[in-house]
mmCIF file of C-alpha atoms in Angstrom:
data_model
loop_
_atom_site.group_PDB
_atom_site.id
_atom_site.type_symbol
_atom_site.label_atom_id
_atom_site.label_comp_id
_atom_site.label_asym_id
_atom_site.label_seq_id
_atom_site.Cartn_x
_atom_site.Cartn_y
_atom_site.Cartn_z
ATOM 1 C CA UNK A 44 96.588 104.847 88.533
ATOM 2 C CA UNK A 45 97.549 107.403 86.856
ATOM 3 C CA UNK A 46 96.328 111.351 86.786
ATOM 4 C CA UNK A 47 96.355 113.211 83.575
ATOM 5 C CA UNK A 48 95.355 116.835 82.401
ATOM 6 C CA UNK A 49 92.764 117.087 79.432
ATOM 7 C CA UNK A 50 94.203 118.054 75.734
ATOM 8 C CA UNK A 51 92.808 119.013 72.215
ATOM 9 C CA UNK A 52 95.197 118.360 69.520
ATOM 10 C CA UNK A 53 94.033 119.622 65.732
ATOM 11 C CA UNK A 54 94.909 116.268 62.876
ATOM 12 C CA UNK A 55 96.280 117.478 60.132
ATOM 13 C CA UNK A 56 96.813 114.320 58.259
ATOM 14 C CA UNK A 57 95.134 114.957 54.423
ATOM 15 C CA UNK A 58 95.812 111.140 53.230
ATOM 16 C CA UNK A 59 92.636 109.176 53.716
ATOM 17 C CA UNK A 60 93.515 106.404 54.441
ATOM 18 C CA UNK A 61 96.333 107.489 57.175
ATOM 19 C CA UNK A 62 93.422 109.762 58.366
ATOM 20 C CA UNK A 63 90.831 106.755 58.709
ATOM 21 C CA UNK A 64 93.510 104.360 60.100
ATOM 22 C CA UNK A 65 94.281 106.672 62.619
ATOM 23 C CA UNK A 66 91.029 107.256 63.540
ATOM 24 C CA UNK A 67 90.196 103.350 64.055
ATOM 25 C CA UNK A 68 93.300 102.749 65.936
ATOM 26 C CA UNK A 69 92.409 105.219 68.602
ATOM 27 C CA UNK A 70 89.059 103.151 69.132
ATOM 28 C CA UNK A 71 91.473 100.136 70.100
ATOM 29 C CA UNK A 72 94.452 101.938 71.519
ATOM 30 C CA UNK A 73 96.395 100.208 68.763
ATOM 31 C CA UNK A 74 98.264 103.174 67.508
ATOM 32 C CA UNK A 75 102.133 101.225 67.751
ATOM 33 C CA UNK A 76 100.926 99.105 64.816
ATOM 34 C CA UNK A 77 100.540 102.124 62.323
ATOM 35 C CA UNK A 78 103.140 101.705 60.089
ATOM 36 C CA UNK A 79 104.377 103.429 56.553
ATOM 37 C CA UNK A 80 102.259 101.003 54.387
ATOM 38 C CA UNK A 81 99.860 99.707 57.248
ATOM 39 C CA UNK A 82 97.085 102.188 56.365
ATOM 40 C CA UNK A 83 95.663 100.773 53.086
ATOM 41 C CA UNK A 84 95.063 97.252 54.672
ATOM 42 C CA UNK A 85 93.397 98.564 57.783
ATOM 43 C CA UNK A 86 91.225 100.240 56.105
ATOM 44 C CA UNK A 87 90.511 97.591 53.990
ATOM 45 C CA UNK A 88 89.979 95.382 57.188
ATOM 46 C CA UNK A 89 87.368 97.672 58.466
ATOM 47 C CA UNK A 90 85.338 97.908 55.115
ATOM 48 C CA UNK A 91 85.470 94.083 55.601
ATOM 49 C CA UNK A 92 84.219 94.012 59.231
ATOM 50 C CA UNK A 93 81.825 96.560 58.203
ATOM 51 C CA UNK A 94 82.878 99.318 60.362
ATOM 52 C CA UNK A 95 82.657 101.669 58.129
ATOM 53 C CA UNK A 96 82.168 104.222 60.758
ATOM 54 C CA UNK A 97 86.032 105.222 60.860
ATOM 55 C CA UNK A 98 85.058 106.554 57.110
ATOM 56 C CA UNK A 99 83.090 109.394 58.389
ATOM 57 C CA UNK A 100 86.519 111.228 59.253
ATOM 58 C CA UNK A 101 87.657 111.986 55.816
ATOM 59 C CA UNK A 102 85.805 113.930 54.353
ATOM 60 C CA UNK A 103 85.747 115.062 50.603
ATOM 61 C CA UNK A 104 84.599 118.713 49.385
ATOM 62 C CA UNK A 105 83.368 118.696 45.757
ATOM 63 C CA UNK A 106 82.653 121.121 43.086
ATOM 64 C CA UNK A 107 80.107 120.509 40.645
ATOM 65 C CA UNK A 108 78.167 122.206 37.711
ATOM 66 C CA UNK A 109 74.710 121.094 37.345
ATOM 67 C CA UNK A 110 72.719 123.534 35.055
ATOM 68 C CA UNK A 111 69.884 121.602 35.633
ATOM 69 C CA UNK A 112 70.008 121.723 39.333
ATOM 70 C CA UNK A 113 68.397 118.453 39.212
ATOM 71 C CA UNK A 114 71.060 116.517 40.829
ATOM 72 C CA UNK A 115 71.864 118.899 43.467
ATOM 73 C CA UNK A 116 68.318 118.642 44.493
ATOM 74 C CA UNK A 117 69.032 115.114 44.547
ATOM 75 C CA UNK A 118 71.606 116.051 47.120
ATOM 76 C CA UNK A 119 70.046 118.370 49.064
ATOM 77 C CA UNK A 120 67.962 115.499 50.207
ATOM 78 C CA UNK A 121 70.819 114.007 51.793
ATOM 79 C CA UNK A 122 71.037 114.444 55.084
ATOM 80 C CA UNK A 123 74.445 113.841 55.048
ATOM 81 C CA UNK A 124 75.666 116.254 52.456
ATOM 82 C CA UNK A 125 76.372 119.724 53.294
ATOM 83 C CA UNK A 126 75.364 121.616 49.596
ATOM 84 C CA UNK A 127 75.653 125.083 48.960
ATOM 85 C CA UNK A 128 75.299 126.567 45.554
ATOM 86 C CA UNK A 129 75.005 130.055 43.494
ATOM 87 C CA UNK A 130 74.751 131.065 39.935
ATOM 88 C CA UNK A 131 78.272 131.991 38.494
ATOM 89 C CA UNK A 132 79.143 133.659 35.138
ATOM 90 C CA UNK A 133 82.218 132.424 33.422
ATOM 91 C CA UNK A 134 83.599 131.500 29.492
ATOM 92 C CA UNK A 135 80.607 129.260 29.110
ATOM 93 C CA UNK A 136 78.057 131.869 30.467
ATOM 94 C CA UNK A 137 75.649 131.840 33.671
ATOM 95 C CA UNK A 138 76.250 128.309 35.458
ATOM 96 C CA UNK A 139 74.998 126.450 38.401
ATOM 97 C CA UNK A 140 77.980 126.132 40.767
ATOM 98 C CA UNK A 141 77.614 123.443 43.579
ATOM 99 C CA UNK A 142 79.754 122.858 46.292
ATOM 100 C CA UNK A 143 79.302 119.788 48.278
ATOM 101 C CA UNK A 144 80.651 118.196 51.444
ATOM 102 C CA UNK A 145 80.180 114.662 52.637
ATOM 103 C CA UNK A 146 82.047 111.894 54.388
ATOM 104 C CA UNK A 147 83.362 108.817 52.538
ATOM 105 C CA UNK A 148 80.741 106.568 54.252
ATOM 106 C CA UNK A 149 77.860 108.840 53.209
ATOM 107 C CA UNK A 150 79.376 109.185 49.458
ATOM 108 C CA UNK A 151 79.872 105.329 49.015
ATOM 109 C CA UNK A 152 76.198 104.947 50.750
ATOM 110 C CA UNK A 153 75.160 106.583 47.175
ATOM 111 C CA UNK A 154 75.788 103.378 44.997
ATOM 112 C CA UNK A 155 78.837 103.842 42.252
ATOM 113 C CA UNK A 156 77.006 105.347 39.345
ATOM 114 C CA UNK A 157 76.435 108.245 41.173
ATOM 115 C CA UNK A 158 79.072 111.111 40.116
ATOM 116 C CA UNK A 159 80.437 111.703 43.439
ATOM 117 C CA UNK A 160 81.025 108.302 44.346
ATOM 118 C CA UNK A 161 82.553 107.927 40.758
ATOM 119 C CA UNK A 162 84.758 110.842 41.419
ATOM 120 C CA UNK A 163 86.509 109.575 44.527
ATOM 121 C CA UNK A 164 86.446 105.900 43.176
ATOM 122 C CA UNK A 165 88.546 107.082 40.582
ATOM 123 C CA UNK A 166 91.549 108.969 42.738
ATOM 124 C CA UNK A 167 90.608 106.504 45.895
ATOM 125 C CA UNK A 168 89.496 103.302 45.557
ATOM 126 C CA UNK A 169 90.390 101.386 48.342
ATOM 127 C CA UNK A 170 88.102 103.507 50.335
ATOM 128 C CA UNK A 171 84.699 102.525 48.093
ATOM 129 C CA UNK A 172 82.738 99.429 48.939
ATOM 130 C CA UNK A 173 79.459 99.814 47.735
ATOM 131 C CA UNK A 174 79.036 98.399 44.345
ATOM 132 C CA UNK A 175 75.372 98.337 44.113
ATOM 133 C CA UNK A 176 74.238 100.588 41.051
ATOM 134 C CA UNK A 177 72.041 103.606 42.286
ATOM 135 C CA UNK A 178 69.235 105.357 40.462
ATOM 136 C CA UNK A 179 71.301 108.130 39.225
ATOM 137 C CA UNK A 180 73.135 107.316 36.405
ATOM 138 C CA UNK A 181 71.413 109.300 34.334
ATOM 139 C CA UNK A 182 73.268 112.336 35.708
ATOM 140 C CA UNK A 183 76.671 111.558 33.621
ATOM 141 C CA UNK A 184 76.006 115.327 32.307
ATOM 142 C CA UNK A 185 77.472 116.323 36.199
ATOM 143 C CA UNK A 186 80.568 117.955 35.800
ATOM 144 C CA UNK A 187 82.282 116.782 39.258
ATOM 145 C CA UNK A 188 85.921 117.716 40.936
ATOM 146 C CA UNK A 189 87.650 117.228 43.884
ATOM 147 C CA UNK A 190 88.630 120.095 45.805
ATOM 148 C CA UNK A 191 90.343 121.595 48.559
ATOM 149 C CA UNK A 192 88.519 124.677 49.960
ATOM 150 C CA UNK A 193 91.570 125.533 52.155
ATOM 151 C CA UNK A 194 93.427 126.255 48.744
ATOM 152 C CA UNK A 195 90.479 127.482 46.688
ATOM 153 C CA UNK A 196 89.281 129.822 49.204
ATOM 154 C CA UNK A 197 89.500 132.701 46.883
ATOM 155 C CA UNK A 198 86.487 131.599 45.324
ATOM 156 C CA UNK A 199 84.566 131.091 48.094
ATOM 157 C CA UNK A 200 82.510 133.175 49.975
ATOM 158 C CA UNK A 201 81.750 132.767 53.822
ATOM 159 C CA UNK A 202 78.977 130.686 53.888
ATOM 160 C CA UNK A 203 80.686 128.158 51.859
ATOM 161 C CA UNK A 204 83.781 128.209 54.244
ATOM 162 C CA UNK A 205 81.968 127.831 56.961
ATOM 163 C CA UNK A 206 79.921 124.561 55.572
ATOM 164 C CA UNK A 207 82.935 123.103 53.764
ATOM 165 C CA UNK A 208 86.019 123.667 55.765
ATOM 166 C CA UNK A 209 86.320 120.520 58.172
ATOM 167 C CA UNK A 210 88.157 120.193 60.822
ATOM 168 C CA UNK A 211 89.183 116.937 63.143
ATOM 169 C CA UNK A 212 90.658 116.847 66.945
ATOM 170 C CA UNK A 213 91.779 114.285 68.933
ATOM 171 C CA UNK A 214 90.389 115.043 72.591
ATOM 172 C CA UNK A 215 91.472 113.553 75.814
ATOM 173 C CA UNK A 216 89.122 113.936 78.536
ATOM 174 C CA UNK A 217 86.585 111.957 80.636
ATOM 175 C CA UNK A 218 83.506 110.112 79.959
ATOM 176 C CA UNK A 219 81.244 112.262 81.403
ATOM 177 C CA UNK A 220 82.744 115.303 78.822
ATOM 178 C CA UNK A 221 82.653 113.215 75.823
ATOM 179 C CA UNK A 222 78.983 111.526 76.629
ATOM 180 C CA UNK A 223 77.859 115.570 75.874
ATOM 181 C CA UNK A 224 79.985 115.587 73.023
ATOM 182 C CA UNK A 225 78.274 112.510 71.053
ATOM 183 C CA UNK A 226 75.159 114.150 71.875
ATOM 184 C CA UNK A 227 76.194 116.642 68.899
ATOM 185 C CA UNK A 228 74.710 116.624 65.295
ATOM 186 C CA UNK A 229 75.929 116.095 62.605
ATOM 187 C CA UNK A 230 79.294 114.969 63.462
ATOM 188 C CA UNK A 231 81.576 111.695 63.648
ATOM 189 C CA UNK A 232 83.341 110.465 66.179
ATOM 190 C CA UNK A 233 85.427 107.886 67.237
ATOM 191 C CA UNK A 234 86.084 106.963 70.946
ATOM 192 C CA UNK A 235 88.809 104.749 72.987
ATOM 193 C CA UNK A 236 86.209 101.616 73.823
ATOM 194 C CA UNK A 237 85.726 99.978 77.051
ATOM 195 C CA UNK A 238 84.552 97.167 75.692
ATOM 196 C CA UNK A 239 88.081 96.137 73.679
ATOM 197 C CA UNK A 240 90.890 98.177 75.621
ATOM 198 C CA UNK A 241 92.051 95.909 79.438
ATOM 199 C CA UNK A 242 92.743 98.187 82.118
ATOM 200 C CA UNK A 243 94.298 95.498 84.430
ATOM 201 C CA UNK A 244 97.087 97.375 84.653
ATOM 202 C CA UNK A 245 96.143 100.695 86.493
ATOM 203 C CA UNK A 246 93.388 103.212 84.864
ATOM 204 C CA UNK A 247 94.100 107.105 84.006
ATOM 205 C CA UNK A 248 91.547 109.730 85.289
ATOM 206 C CA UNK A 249 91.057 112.856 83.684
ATOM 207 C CA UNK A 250 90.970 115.177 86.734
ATOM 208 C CA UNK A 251 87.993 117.627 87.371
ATOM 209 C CA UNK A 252 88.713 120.888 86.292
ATOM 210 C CA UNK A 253 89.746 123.276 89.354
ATOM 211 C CA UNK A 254 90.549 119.764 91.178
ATOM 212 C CA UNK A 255 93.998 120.923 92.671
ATOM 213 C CA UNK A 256 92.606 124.196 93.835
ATOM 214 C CA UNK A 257 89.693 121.848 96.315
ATOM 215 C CA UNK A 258 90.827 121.385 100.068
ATOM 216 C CA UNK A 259 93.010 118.651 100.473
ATOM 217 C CA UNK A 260 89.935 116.427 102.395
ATOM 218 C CA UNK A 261 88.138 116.573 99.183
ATOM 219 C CA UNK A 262 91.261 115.400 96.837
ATOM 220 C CA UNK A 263 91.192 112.227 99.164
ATOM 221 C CA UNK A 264 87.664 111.482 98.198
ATOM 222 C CA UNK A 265 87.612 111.790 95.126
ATOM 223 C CA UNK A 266 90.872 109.479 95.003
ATOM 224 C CA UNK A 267 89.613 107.093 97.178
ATOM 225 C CA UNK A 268 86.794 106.318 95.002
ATOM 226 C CA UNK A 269 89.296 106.260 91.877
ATOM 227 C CA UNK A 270 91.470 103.896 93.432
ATOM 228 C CA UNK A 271 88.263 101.879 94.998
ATOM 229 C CA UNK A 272 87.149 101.583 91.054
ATOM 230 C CA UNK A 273 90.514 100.340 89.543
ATOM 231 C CA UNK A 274 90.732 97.798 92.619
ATOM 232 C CA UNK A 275 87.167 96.369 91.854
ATOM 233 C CA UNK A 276 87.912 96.484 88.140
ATOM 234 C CA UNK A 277 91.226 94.388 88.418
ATOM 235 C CA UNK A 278 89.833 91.688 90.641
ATOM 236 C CA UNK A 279 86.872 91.337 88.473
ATOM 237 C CA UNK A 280 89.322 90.479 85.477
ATOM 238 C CA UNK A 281 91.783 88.884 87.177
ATOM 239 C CA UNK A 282 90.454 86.906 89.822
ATOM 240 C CA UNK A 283 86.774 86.351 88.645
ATOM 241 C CA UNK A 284 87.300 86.260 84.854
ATOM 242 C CA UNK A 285 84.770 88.912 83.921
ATOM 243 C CA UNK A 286 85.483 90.235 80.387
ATOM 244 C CA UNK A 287 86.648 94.117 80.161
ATOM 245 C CA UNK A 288 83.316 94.821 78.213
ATOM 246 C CA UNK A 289 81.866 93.767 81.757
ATOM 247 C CA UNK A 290 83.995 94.894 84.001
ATOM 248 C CA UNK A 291 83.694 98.403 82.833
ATOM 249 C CA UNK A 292 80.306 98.550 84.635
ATOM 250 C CA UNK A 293 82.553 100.002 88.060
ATOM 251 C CA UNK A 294 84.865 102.313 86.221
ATOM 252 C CA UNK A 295 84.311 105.915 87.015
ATOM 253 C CA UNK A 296 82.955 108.666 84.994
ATOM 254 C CA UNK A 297 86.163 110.521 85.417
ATOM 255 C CA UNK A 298 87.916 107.567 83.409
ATOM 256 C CA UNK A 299 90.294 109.045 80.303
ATOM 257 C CA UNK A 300 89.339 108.357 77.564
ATOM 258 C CA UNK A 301 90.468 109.496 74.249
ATOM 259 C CA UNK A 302 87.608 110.823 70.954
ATOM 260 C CA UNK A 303 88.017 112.103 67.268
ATOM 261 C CA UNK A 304 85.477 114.336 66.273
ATOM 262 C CA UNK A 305 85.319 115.331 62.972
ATOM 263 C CA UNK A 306 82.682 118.248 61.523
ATOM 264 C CA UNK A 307 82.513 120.957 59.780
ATOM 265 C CA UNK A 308 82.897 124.827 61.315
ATOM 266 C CA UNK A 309 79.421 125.647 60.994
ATOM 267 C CA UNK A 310 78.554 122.981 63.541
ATOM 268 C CA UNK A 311 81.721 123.535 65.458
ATOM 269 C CA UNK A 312 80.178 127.197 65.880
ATOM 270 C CA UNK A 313 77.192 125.669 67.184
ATOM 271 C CA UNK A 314 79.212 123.166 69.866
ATOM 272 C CA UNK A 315 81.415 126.291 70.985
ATOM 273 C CA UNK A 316 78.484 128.758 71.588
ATOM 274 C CA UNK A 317 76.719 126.134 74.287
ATOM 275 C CA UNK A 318 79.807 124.640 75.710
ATOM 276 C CA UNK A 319 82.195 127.393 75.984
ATOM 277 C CA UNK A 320 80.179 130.661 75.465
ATOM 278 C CA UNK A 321 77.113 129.074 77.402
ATOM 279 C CA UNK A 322 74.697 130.902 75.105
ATOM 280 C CA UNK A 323 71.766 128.420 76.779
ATOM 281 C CA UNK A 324 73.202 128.141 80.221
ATOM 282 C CA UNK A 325 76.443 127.778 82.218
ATOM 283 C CA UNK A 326 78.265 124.566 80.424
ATOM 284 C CA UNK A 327 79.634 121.705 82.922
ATOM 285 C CA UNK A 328 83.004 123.210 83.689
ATOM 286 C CA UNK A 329 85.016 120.080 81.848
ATOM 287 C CA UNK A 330 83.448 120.852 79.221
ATOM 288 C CA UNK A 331 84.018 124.042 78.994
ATOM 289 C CA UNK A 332 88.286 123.261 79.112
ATOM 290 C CA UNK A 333 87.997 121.198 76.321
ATOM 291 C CA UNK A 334 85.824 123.729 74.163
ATOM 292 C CA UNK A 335 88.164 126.175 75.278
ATOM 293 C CA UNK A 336 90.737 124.571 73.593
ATOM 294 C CA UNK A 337 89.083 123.825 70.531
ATOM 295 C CA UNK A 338 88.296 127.202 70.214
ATOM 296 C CA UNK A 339 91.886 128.430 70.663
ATOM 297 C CA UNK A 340 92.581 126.151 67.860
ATOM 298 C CA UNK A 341 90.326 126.801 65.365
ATOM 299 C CA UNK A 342 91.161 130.712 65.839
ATOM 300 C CA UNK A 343 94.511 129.944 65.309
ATOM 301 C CA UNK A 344 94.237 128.241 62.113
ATOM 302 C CA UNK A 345 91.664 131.238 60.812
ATOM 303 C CA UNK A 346 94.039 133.373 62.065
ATOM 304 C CA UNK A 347 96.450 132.117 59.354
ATOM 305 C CA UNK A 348 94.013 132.065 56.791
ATOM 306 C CA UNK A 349 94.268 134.224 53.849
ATOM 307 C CA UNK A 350 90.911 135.884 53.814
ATOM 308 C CA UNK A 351 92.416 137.055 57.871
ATOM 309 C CA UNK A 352 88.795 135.965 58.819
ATOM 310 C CA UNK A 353 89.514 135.269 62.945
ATOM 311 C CA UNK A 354 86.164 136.341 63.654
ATOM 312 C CA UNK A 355 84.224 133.750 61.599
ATOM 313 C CA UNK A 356 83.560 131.974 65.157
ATOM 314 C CA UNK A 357 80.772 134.965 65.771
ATOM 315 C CA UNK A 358 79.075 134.540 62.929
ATOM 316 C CA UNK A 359 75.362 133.687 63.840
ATOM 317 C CA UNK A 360 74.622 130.738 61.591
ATOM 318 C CA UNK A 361 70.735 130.983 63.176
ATOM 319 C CA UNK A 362 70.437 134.597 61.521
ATOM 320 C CA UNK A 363 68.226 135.296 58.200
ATOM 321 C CA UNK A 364 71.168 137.160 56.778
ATOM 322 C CA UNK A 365 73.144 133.944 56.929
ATOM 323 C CA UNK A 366 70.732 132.081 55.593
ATOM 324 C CA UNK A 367 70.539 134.077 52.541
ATOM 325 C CA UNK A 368 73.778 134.235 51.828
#
């Protein structure tokens, strides 16, 4: 058995399917088989076994001129888009400028005559899989481009930072942290499973924050019943032939376990005010550490933004003068 200390790591990895891969391997702890060309296939294996769930972690950010604002209202009723939009004057006059946000699994959920699925299919195909026409290809007037908000941020104004930039962490912790965490909308995740990952050979525990500084009588508990759990769990593999998907049933809440969350800093905003600032009540101390961390992150990347906009954290996103933005 082994003790370990929670960590937040930011991912920084921009190629898809890298991103995706990485993101599916985690699930199965099978992160030695990543390899310089392994990424394409896996990701082609998942589309296959229909877990398209890994998709939700790269996520595209689109610009797109619809005068007729048709389609964006057509995307506005997605509840997996994030769409902003404001009337821009340029050499062709007063447009309809559209910014969109969505995850590959919500874009290829559109059918591939829609313009944003057309878009990525063209620079990306290996991540598409639905084929099935939709009922938009009428909209081939859609002017529709990639982007990356991170390096067009000068035409961008806060709101539309906020609901476009994304960011992903890799989060080690315990179960009990990350069964708040999944509780969070809308965002993706991706978790280490107990259902595919053997733990015959000696679990990890994420310690309880503050656990070191607790009387030495109470240390022994609390690793008596860790060491009680990994003992039950390995004779139920090894000597009874349960399954690890059964056995689980005795590991501990305090169990490591590694998660990906991916979302976008308006809803990262929201996850930081209740778990770290405890805006509706004190958050469960574990918690709090890993929000902590997150937060420490995010700041730092801000900090090194362009537009020197550190504070964008304490923005209230509930507020009418957001809103109108």
């Amino acid at each position: 058995m082994k003790f370990i200390e929670p960590n937040v790591t930011l991912i920084e990895e921009k190629d898809p399917y890298k991103k995706i891969e990485l993101a599916g391997r985690v699930c199965y702890k099978s992160e030695s088989k990543i390899t310089d060309d392994s990424a394409k296939k896996f990701v082609r294996g998942l589309i296959k076994s229909t877990h398209t769930a890994m998709l939700e972690h790269k996520v595209f950010v689109f610009e797109i001129y619809d005068d007729s604002a048709v389609y964006t209202e057509f995307l506005r009723r997605d509840n997996y888009f994030h769409v902003t939009s404001e009337i821009i004057k340029d050499k062709k006059g007063y447009r309809n400028r559209v910014i969109a946000s969505a995850s590959v699994r919500a874009i290829c959920q559109r059918g591939i005559n829609d313009p944003i699925y057309r878009a990525i299919y063209k620079e990306y195909p290996d991540v598409c899989y639905n084929i099935n026409p939709s009922a938009l290809e009428l909209f081939d007037y859609v002017d529709v481009r990639i982007i990356d908000v991170e390096k067009e941020y000068i035409n961008f104004n806060v709101k539309e930072l906020i609901e476009h930039i994304y960011f992903t962490f890799r989060i080690i912790t315990d179960r009990g942290v990350t069964h708040e965490l999944v509780r969070h909308r809308p965002c993706s995740f991706a978790q280490e499973s107990t259902r595919y990952v053997n733990y015959k050979d000696g679990i990890s525990i994420a310690l309880p924050s503050g656990y070191y500084a607790k009387p030495h009588y109470v240390q022994e508990i609390y690793q008596d019943a860790f060491e009680h759990a990994e003992k039950c769990y390995k004779e139920l593999i090894e000597e009874c032939g349960e399954s690890p998907q059964q056995a689980r049933a005795v590991l501990p809440t305090a169990l490591k376990t590694e998660i990906i969350i991916t979302t976008n800093l308006k809803e990262y905003i929201h996850i930081l005010n209740l778990r770290y600032k405890g805006t509706t009540g004190n958050p469960h101390p574990d918690i709090k550490v890993v929000a902590e961390k997150i937060n420490y992150l995010i700041k730092a990347q801000m900090r090194n933004h362009p537009l020197n906009i550190e504070n964008i954290l304490n923005i209230d996103i509930n507020s009418r003068e957001y809103r109108n933005v």
